[in-house]
Short mmCIF file of N, CA and C in Angstrom, two decimals:
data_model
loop_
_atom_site.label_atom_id
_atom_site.label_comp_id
_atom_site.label_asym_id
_atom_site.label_seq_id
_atom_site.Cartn_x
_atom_site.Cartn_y
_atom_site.Cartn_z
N UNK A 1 -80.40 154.93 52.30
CA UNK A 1 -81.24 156.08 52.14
C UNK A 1 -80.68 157.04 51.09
N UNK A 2 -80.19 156.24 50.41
CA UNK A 2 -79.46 157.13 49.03
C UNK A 2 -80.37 157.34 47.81
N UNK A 3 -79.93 158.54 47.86
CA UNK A 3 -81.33 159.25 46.31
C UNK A 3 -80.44 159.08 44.87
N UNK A 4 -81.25 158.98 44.23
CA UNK A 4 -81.22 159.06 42.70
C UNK A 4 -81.57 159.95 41.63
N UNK A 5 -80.69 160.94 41.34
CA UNK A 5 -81.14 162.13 40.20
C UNK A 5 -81.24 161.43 38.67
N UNK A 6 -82.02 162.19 38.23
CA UNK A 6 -81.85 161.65 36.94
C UNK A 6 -82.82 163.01 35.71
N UNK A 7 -82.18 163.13 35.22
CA UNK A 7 -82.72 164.21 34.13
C UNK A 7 -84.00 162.97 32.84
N UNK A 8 -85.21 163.45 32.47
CA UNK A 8 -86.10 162.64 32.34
C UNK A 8 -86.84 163.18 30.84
N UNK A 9 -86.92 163.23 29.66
CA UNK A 9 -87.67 163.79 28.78
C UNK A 9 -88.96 163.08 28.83
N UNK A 10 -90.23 163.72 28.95
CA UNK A 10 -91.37 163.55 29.63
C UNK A 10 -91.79 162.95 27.78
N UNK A 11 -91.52 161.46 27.47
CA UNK A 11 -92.23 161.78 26.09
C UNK A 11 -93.84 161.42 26.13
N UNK A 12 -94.47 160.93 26.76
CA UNK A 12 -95.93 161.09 26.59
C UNK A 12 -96.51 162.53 26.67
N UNK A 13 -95.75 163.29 27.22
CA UNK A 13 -96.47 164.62 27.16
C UNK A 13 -95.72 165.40 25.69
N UNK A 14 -96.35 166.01 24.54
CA UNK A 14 -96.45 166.69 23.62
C UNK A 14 -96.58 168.23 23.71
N UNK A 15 -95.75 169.07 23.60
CA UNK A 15 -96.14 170.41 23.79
C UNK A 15 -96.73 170.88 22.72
N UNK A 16 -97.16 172.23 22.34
CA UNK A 16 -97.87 172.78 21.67
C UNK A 16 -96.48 172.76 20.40
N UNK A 17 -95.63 173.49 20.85
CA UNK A 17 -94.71 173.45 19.64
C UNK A 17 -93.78 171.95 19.24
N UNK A 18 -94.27 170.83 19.77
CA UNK A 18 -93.68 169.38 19.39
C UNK A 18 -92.85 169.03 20.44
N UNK A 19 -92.29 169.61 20.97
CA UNK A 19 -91.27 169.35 21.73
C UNK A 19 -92.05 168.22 23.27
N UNK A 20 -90.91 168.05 23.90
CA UNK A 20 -91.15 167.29 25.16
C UNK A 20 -90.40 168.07 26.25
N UNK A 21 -91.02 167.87 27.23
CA UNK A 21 -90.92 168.56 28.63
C UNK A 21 -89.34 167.31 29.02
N UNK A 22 -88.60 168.44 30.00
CA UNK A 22 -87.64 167.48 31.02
C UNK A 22 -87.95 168.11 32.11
N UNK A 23 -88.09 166.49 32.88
CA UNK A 23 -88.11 166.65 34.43
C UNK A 23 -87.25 166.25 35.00
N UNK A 24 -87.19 166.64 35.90
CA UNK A 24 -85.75 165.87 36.97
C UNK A 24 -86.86 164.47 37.82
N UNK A 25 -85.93 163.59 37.67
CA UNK A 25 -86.85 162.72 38.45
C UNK A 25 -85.69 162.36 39.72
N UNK A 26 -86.38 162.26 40.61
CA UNK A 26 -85.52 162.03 42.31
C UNK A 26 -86.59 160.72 42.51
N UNK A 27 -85.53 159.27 43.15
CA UNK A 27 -86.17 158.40 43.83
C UNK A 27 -85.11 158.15 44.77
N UNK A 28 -86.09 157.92 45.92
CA UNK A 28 -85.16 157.85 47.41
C UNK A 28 -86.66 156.72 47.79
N UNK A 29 -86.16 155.60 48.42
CA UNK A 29 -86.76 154.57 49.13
C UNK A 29 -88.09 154.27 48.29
N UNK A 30 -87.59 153.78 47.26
CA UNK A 30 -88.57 153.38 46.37
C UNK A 30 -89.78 154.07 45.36
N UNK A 31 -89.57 155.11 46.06
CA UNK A 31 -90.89 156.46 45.90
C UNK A 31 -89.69 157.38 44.67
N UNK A 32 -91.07 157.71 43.70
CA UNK A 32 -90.20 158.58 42.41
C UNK A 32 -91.29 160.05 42.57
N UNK A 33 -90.18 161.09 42.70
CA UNK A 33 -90.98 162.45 42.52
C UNK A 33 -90.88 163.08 41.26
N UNK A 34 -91.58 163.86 40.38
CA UNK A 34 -91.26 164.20 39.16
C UNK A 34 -91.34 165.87 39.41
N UNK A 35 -90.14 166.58 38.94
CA UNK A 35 -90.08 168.06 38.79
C UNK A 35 -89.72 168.82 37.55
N UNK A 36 -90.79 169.51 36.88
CA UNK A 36 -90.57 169.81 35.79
C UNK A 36 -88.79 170.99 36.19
N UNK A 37 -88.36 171.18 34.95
CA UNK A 37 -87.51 171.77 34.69
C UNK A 37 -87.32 173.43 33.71
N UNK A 38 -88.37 173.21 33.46
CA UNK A 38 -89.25 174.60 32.28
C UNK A 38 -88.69 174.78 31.22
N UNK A 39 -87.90 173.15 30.94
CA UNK A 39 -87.57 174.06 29.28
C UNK A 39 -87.95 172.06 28.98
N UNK A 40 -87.79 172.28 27.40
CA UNK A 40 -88.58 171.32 26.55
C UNK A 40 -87.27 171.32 25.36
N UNK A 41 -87.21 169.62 24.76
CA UNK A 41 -86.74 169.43 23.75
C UNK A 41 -87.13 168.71 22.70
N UNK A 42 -86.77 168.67 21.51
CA UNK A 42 -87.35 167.94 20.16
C UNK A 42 -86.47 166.44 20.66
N UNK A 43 -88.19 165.99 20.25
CA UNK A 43 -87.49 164.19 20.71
C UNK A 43 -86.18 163.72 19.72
N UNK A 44 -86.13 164.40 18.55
CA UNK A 44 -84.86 163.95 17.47
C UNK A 44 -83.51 164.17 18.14
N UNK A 45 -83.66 165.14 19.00
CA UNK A 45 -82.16 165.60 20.62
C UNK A 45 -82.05 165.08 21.57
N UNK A 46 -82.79 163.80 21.47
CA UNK A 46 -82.88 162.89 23.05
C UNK A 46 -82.66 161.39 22.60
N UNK A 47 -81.49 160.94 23.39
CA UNK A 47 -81.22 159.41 22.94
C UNK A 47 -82.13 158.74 24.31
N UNK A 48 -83.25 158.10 23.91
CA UNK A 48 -83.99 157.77 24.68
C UNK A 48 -83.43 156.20 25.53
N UNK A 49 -82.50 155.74 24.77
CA UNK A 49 -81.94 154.69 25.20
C UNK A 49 -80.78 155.09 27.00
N UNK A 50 -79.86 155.90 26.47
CA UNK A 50 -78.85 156.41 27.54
C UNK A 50 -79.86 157.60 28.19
N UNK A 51 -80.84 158.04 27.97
CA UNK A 51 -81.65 159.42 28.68
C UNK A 51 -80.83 160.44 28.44
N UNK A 52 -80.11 160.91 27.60
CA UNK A 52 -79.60 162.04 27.49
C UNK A 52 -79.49 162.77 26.25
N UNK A 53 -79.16 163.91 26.33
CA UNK A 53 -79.21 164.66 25.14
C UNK A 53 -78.12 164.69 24.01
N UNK A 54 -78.60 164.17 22.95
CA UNK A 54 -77.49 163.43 21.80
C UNK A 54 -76.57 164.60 21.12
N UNK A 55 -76.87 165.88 22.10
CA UNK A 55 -75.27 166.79 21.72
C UNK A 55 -74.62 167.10 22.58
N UNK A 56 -75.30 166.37 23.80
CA UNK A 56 -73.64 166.34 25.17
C UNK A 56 -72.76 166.01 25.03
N UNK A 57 -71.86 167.21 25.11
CA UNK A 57 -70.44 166.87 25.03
C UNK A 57 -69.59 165.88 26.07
#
């Protein structure tokens, strides 16, 4: 019954200023919930391969 966090750049969704939404995504027993996070990044700052943001230190 162990959950799974995971930080998520929403790229099908497009904001007004280009950017992409991050959600936190939680899956526990197969089931995935999506929670936005209220801030947005330029897809050129997101290594879509590892899901993370390509200036984490």
């Amino acid at each position: 019954m162990d959950a799974t966090i995971s930080v998520i750049c929403y790229k099908s969704k497009t904001l007004a200023n280009g950017e992409h939404p991050l959600m936190l995504r939680i899956a526990q027993n197969g089931k995935s919930t999506y929670k936005s996070l209220k801030i947005s990044v330029a897809a050129k700052h997101w290594d879509f391969e590892r899901t993370e943001n390509k200036y984490h230190s």
